Coordinates of C-alpha atoms in Angstrom, one line a residue:
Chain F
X1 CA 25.6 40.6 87.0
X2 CA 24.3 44.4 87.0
X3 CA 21.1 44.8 85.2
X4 CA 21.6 47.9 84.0
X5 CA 24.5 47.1 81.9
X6 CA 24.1 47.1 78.5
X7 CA 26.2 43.9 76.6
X8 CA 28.8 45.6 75.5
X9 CA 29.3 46.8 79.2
X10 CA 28.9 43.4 80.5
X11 CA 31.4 42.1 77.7
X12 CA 33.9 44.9 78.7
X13 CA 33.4 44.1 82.6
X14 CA 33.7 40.8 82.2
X15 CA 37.4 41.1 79.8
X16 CA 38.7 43.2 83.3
X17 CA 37.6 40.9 85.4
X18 CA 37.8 37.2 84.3
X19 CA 40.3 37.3 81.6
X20 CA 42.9 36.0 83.4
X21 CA 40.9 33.4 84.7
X22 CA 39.3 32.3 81.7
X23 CA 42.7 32.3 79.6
X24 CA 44.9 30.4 82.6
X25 CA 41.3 27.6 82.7
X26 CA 41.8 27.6 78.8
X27 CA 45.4 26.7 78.7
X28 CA 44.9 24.5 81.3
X29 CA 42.9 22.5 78.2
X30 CA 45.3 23.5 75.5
X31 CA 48.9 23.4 77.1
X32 CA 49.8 26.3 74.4
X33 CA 49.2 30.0 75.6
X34 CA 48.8 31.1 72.2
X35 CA 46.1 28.6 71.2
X36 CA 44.4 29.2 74.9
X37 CA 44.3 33.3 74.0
X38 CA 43.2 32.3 70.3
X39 CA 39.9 30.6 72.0
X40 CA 39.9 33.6 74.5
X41 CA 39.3 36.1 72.1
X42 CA 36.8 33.9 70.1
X43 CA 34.8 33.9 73.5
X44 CA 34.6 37.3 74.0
X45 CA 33.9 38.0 70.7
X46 CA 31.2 35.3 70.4
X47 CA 29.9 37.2 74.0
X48 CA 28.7 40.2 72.2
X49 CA 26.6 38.9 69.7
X50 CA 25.0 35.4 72.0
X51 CA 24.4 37.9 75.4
X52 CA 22.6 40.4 73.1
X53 CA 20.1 37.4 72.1
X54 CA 19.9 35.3 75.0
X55 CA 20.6 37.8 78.0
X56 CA 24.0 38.4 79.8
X57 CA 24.5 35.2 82.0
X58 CA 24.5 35.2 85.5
X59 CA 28.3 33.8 85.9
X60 CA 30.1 35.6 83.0
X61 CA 32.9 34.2 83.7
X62 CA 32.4 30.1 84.0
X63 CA 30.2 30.9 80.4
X64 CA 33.0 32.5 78.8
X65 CA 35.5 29.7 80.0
X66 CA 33.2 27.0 79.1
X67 CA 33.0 28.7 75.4
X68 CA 37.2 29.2 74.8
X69 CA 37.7 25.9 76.4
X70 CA 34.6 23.7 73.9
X71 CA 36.7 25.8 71.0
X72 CA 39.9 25.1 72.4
X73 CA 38.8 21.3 71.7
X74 CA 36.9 21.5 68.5
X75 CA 40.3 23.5 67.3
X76 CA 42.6 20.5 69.3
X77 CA 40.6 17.8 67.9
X78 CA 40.2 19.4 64.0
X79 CA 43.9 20.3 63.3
X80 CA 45.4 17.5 65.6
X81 CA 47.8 16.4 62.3
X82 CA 48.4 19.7 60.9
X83 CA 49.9 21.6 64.2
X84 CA 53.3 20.3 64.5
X85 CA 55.3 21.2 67.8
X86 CA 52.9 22.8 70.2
X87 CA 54.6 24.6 72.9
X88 CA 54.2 22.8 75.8
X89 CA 53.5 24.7 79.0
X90 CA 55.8 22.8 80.9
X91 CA 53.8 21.5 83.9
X92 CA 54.7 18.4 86.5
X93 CA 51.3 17.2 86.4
X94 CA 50.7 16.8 82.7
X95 CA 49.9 13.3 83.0
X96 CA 47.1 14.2 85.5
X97 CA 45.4 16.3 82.9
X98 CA 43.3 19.5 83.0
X99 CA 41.5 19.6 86.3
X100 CA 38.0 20.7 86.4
X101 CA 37.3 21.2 90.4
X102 CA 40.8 22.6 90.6
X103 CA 40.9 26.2 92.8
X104 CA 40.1 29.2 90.2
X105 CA 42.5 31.2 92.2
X106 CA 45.2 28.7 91.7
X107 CA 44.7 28.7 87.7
X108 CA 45.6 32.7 87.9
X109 CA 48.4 32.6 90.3
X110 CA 49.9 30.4 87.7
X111 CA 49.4 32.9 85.0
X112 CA 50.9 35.9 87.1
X113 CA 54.3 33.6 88.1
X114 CA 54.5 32.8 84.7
X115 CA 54.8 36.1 83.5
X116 CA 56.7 36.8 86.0
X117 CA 59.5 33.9 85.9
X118 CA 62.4 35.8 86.7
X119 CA 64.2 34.1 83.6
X120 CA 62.3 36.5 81.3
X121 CA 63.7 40.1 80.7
X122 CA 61.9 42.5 82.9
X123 CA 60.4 44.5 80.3
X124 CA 59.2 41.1 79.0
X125 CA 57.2 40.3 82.0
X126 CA 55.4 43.7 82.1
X127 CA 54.2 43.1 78.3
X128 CA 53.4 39.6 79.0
X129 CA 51.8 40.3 82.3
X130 CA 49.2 43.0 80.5
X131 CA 48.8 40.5 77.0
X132 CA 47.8 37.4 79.4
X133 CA 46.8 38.5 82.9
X134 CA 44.9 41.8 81.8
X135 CA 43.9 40.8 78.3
X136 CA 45.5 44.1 76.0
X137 CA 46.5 43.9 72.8
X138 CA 49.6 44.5 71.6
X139 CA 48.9 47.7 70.1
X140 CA 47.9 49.0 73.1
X141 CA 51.1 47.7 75.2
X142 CA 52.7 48.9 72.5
X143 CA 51.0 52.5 72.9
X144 CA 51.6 52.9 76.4
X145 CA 55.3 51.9 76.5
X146 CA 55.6 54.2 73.5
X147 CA 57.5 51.4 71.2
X148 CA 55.7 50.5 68.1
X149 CA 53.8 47.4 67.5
X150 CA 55.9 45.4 65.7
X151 CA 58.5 45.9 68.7
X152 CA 56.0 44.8 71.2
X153 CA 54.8 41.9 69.2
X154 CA 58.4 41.1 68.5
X155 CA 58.8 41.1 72.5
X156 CA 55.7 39.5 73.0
X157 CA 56.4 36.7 70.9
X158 CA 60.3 35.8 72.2
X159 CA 59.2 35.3 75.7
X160 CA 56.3 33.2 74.7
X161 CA 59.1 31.0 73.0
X162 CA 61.2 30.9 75.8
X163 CA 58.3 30.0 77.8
X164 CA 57.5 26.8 75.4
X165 CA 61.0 26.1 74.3
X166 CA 62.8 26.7 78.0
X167 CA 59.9 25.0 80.0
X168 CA 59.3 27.8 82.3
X169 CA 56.7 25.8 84.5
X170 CA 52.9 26.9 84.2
X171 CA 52.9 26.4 88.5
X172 CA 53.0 28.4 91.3
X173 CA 56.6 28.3 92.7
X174 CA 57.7 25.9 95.8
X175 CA 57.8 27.7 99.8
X176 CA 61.3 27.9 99.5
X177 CA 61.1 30.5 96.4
X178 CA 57.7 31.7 96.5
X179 CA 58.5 34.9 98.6
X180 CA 61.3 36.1 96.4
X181 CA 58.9 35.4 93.4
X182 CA 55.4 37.3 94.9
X183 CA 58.6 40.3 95.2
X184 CA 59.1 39.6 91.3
X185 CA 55.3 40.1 90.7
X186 CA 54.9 42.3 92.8
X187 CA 57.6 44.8 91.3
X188 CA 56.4 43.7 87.6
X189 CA 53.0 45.5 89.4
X190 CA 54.4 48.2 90.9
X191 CA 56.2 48.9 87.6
X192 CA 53.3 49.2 85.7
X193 CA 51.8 51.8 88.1
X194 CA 54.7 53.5 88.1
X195 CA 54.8 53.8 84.9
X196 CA 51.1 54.9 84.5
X197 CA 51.6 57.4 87.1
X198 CA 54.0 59.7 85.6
X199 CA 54.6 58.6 82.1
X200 CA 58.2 59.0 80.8
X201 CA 57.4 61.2 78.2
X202 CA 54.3 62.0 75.7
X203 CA 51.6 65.1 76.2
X204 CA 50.1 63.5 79.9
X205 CA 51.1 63.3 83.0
X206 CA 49.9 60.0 83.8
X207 CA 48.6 57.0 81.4
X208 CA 45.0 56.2 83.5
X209 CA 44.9 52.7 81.8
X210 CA 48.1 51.5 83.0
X211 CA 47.2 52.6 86.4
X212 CA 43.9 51.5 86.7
X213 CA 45.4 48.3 85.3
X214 CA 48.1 48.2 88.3
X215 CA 45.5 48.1 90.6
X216 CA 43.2 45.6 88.9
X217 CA 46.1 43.5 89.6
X218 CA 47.2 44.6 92.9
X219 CA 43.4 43.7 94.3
X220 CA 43.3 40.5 92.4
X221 CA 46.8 39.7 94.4
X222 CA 45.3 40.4 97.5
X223 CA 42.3 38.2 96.7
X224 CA 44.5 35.1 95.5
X225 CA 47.0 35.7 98.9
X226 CA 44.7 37.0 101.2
X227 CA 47.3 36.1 104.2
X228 CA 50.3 38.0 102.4
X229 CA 51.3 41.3 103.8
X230 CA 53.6 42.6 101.4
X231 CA 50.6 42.2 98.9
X232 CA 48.4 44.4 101.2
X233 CA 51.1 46.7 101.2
X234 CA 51.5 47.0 97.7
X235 CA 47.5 47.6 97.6
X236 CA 47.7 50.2 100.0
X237 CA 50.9 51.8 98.1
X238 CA 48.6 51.9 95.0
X239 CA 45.7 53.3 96.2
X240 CA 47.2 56.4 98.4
X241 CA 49.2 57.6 95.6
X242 CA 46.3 57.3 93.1
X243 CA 44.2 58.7 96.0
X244 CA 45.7 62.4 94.5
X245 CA 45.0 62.1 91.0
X246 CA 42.5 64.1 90.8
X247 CA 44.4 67.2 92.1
X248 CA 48.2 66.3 90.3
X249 CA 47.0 68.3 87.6
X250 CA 46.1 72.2 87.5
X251 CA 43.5 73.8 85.5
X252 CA 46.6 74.4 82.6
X253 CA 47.1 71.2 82.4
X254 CA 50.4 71.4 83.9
X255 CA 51.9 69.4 87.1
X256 CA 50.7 70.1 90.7
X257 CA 53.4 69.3 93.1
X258 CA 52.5 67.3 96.4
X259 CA 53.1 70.8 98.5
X260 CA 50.7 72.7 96.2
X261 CA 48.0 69.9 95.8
X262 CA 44.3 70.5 96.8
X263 CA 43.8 68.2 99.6
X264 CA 40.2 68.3 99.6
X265 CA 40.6 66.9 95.9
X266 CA 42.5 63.8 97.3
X267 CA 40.1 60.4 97.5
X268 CA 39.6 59.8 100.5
X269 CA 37.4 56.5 99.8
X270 CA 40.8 55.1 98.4
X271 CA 42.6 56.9 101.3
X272 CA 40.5 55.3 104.2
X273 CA 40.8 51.8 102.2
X274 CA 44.7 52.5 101.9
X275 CA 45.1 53.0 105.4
X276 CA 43.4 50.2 106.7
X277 CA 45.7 48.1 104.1
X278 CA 48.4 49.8 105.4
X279 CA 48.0 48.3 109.0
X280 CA 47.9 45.5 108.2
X281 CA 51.1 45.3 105.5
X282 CA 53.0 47.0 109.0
X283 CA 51.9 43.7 110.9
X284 CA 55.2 41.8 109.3
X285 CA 58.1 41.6 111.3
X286 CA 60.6 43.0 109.9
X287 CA 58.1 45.1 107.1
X288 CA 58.9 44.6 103.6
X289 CA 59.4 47.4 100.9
X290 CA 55.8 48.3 99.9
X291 CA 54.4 47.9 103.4
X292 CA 56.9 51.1 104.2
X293 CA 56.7 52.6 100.7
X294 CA 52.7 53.0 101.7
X295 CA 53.1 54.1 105.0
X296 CA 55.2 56.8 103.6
X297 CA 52.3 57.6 101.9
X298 CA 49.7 57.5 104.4
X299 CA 51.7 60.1 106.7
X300 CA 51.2 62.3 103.8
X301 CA 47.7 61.4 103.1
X302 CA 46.7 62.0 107.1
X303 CA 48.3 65.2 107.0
X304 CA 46.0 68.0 106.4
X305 CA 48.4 70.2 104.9
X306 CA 51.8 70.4 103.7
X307 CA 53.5 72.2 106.6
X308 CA 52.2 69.9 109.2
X309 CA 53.3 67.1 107.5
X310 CA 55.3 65.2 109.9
X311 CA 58.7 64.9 108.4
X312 CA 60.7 63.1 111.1
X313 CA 57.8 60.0 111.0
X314 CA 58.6 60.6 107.2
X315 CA 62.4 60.7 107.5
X316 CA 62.5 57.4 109.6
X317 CA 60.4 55.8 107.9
X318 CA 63.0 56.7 104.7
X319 CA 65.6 55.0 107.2
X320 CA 64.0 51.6 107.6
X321 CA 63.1 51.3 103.6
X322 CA 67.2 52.2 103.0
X323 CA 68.3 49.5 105.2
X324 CA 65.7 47.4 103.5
X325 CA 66.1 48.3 100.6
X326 CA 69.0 50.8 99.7
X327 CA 68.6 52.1 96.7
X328 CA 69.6 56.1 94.7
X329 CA 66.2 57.5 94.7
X330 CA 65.5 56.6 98.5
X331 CA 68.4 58.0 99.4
X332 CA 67.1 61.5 97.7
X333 CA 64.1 61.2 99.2
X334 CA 65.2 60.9 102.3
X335 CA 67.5 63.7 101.9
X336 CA 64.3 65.7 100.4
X337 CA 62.6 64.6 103.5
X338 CA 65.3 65.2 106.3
X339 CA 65.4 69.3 104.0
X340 CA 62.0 69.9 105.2
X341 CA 62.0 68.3 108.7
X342 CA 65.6 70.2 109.5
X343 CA 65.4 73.3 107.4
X344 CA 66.8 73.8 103.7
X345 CA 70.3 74.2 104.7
X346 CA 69.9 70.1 105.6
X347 CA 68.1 69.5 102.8
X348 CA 71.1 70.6 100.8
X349 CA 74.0 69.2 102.5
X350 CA 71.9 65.8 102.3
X351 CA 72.0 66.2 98.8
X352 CA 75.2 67.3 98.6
X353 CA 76.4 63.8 99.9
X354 CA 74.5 62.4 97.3
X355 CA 76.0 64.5 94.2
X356 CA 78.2 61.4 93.3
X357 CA 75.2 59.1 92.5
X358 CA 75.7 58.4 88.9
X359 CA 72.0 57.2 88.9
X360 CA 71.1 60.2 90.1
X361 CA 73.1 62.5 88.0
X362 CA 69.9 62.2 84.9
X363 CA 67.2 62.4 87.5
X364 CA 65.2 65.3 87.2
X365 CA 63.7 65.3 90.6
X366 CA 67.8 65.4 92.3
X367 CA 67.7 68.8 90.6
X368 CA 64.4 69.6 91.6
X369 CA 64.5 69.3 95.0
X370 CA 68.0 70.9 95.1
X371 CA 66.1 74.3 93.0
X372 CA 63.3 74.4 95.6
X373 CA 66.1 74.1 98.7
X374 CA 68.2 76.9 97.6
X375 CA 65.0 79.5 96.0
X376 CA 64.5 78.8 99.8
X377 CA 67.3 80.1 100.7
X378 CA 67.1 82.7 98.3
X379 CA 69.9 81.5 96.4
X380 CA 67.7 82.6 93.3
X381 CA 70.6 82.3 90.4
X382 CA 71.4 78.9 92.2
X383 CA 67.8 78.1 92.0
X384 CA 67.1 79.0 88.4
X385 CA 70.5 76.9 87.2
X386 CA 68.7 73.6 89.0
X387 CA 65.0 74.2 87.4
X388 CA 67.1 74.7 84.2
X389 CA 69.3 71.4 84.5
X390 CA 66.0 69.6 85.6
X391 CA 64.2 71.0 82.6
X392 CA 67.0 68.8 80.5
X393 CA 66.4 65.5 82.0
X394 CA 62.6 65.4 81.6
X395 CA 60.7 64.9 78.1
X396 CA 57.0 64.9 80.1
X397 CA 55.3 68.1 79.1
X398 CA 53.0 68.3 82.1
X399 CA 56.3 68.1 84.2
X400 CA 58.0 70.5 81.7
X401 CA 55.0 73.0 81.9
X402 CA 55.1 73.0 85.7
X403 CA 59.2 73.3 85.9
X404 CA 58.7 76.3 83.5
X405 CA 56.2 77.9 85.3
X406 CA 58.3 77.7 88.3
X407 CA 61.0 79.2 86.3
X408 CA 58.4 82.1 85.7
X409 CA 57.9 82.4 89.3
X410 CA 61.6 83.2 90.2
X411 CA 62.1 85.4 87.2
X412 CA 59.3 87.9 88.8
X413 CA 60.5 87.6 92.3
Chain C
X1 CA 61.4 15.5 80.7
X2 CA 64.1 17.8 78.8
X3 CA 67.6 18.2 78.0
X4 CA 69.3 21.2 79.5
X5 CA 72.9 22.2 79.0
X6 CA 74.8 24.0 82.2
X7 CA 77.6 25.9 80.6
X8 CA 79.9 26.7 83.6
X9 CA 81.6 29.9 83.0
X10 CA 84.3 30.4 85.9
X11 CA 87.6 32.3 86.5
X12 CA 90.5 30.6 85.1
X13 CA 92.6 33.2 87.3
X14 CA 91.5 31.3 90.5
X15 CA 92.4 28.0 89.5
X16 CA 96.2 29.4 88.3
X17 CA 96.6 30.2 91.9
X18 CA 95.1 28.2 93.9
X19 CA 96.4 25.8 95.5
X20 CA 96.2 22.0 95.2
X21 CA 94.4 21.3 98.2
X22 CA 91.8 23.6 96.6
X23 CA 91.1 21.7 93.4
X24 CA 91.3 18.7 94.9
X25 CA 88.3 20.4 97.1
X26 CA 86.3 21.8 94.1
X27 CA 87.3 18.7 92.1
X28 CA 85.3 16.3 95.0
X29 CA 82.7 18.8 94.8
X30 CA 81.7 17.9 91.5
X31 CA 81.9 14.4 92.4
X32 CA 79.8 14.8 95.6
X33 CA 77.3 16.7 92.5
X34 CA 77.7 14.1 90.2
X35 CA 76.6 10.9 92.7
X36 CA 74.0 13.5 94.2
X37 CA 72.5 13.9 90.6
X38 CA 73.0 10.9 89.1
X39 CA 69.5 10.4 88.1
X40 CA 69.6 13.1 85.9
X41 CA 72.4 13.8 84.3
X42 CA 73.2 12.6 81.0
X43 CA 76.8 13.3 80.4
X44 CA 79.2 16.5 81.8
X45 CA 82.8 17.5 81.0
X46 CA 85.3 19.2 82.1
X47 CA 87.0 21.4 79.4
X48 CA 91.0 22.5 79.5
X49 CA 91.6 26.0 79.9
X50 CA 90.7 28.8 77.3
X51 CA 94.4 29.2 76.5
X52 CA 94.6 26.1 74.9
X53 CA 90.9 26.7 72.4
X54 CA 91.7 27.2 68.9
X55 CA 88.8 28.8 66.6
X56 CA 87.9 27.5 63.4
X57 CA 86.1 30.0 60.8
X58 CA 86.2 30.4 57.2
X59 CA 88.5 33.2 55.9
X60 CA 86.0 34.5 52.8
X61 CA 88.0 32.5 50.0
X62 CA 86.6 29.5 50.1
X63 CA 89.4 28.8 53.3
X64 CA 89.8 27.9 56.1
X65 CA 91.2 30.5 59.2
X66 CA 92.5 28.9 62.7
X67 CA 92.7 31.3 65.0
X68 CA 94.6 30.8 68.9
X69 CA 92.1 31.3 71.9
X70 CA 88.8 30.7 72.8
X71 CA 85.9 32.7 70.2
X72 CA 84.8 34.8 73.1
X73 CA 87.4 35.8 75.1
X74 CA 85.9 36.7 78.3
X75 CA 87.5 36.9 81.9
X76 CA 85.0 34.0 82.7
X77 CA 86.2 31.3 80.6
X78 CA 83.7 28.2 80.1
X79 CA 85.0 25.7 81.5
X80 CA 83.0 22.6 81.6
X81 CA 79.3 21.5 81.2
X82 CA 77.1 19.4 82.0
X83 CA 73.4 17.9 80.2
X84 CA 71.0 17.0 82.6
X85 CA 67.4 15.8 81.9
X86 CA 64.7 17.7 84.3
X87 CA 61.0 18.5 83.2
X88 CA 61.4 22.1 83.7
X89 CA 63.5 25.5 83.8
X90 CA 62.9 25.7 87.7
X91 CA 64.5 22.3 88.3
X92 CA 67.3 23.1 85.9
X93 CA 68.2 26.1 87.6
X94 CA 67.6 24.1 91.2
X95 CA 70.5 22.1 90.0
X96 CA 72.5 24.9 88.7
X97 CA 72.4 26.2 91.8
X98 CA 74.0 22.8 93.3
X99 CA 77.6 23.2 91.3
X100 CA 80.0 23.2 93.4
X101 CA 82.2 26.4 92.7
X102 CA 79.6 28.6 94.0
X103 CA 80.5 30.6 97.0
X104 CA 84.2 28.9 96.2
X105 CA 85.2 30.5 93.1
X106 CA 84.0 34.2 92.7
X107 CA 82.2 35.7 90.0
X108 CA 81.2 32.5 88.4
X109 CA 78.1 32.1 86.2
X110 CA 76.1 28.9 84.7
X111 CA 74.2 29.3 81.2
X112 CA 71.5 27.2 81.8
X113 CA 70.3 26.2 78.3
X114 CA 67.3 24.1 76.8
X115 CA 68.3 22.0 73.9
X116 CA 66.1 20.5 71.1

């Protein structure tokens, strides 16, 4: 532990760091999640006001454990008769007990499939994945998926039943499933970044918590499956899109586009880290999603500028994600991409083939990239009618102000 | 261990026109099921079709209202179930996975439910 840290520091370090360890050792003792993050919060709590008197500790982590688990007891042992149907955490080795020398990596792996148990709704495991892995309350899951508390706790509290009540196992999933189910977590992760990174609606462009949160997650993944290279992959996708954050926004607040973007803003710390990451994700025969996602992204972070971006690595790498992976927005990407490695009447065409994508038909970006293709072109009416119909499908201000502006640019043109 | 219910919703279409070799097929396969998972199942059945369901509600007058059909009509139909006895979710749906109709009959489904 850092001596300069002040307690409340130490406390808050400690909840980023070791909740989900301390909560998944904790239920290991009470076989009830709810009871487990009862005791959690007592720890932490208790933390502020024992490490101001006797010091911060020098393993946060095993004293705040040992603390939730002697309450976890004391509460077992006191209100044995009174609690009546505990929710099991379903578990095939319940008769062996909670086990003390058992691998701490192990006790959070089980936490994250938990969440993640593909028999809970998808929004589900994202709310259950921040409450138990990353330790938020509910009023701030509830803040950053803009839905009000009582929605969230509402949410919260069914898939906790149908964790108790269903017997979703408290385990780490058998070979045979466990590479679907990392791809479960792993999208549950990627979800959250995403939805950090441009927030669906609200006055910012990006909610910083969720993302820093994403990645929290995303290292701890890599640390509990260090041989995993979809998990370094999802890492390395994480960190070179963050890697621009610093220059997504201008000085009016509004949204910088990757083609306008300071480069010498870019982190290149998370950038170098990425890349390296990024390597080794590619060492998978055939690659999985993220490993591609983030080399996608490290073509653009090696570039030193827009125009020498090279689009045809870009474009093929598009190819080997589709047959991967097919899915709408890939598709417009790669038409986005193959626009500005063959010229805008390409670009077009490819997006012409996708105009029948009803998943696209809503997406602002479709319209977007169709506006910047034909002002290209100087199709400027054409141009203005696509800002305009992208302007409809987003509620972001930050992505509003920069469409508008945009809109400005054509006007005086 | 727990009790879980396997509702089998399948298509009632397929087995109006398939022929006999082909229930006899499916019908070994739930045999072949049965012996396979004899440990752990505690009872199964296999319903008539939906067409021959009658619904029982109460009209609002203190009656009763039979109505003809099944009470959801849905182009799956259930059509049989079985309760088995597993410790948890991820071994009931292991054993959902083992019916027999999958990859036989198309778009069936199995509700895998817990039960008190």
């Amino acid at each position: 532990m850092r001596e300069d840290l002040t307690v409340a520091e130490a406390v808050a370090l400690a909840h980023r760091q070791e909740w989900a360890f301390v909560l998944a050792a904790t239920a290991r003792v009470t076989r009830d999640l709810d009871l487990a993050e009862e005791c959690v919060q007592d720890a932490y709590a208790k933390a502020l006001t024992t490490w101001t008197e006797t010091g911060v500790p020098a393993r946060p982590g095993a004293w705040l454990t040992t603390t939730a688990r002697n309450r976890a007891i004391d509460l077992i042992r006191r209100e044995a008769f009174f609690r009546t149907a505990l929710p099991l955490l379903a578990d095939e080795e319940t008769t062996s007990g909670p086990a003390d020398g058992e691998d701490i990596a192990d006790e959070r792996l089980r936490l994250i499939f938990t969440c993640c148990h593909p028999a809970l709704a998808p929004e589900a495991q994202v709310a259950l994945t921040l409450r138990l892995v990353c330790g938020l309350t509910t009023a701030q899951i509830a803040r950053a998926f803009l839905v009000t508390e009582s929605t969230m706790a509402a949410r919260i509290t069914r898939a906790k039943k149908k964790i108790a009540v269903a017997r979703i196992p408290y385990r780490i999933p058998d070979a045979e499933d466990l590479s679907d189910r990392i791809e479960m977590v792993l999208t549950v992760v990627d979800l959250l970044f995403t939805t950090g990174h441009v927030a669906p609606n609200g006055p910012d462009l990006m909610n910083t918590e969720l993302i820093s949160r994403a990645v929290d997650l995303a290292r701890m993944l890599v640390e509990l499956l260090p041989g995993d290279e979809e998990v370094a992959g999802l890492l390395a996708l994480l960190l070179l899109t963050d890697a621009r954050r610093a220059a997504r926004l201008g000085s009016s607040g509004a949204a910088v586009l990757l083609p306008d973007q300071d480069r010498g803003l870019w982190d290149q710390a998370a950038i170098r880290e990425g890349q390296s990451l990024v390597r080794r994700a590619l060492r998978r025969r055939p690659p999985g999603q993220f490993a591609v996602r983030a080399a996608i992204a490290a073509v653009h972070s090696e570039s030193p500028s827009w125009g020498a971006t090279d689009w045809d690595e870009i474009v093929g790498l598009y190819d080997v994600l589709i047959a991967r992976r097919p899915s709408p927005v890939a598709a417009l990407n790669r038409a986005v991409a193959s626009g500005f490695a063959g010229g805008p009447e390409a670009g077009l065409a490819a997006l012409d083939r996708l105009a029948t994508e009803p998943q696209l038909a809503t997406y602002p970006y479709a319209a977007v990239a169709r506006g910047e293709f034909l002002h290209r072109l100087g199709r400027r009416e054409e141009a203005r009618a696509a800002f305009e119909e992208a302007l409809t499908f987003t509620e972001n201000k930050a992505e509003r102000d920069s469409l508008r502006q945009r809109l400005a640019e054509l006007g005086e043109g | 261990m727990a009790r879980y219910l396997l509702l089998i919703h399948d298509n009632e279409a397929y087995y109006d026109t398939a022929g006999a070799d082909e229930r006899q097929a499916l019908d070994e396969g739930h045999e072949v099921f049965a012996r396979e998972h004899k440990d752990i199942i505690v009872e199964g059945g296999h319903l008539q079709a939906s067409t021959t369901a009658t619904v029982v509600r109460q009209d609002g007058k203190g009656d009763f209202l039979l109505t003809d059909g099944p009470y959801a009509e849905t182009k799956e139909a259930l059509g049989g179930y079985y309760v088995i006895d597993v410790a948890t979710l991820d071994q009931a749906l292991a054993v959902a996975k083992r019916l027999p109709f999958f990859g036989e009959v198309g778009d069936a489904a199995v509700e895998v439910r817990p039960m008190h």
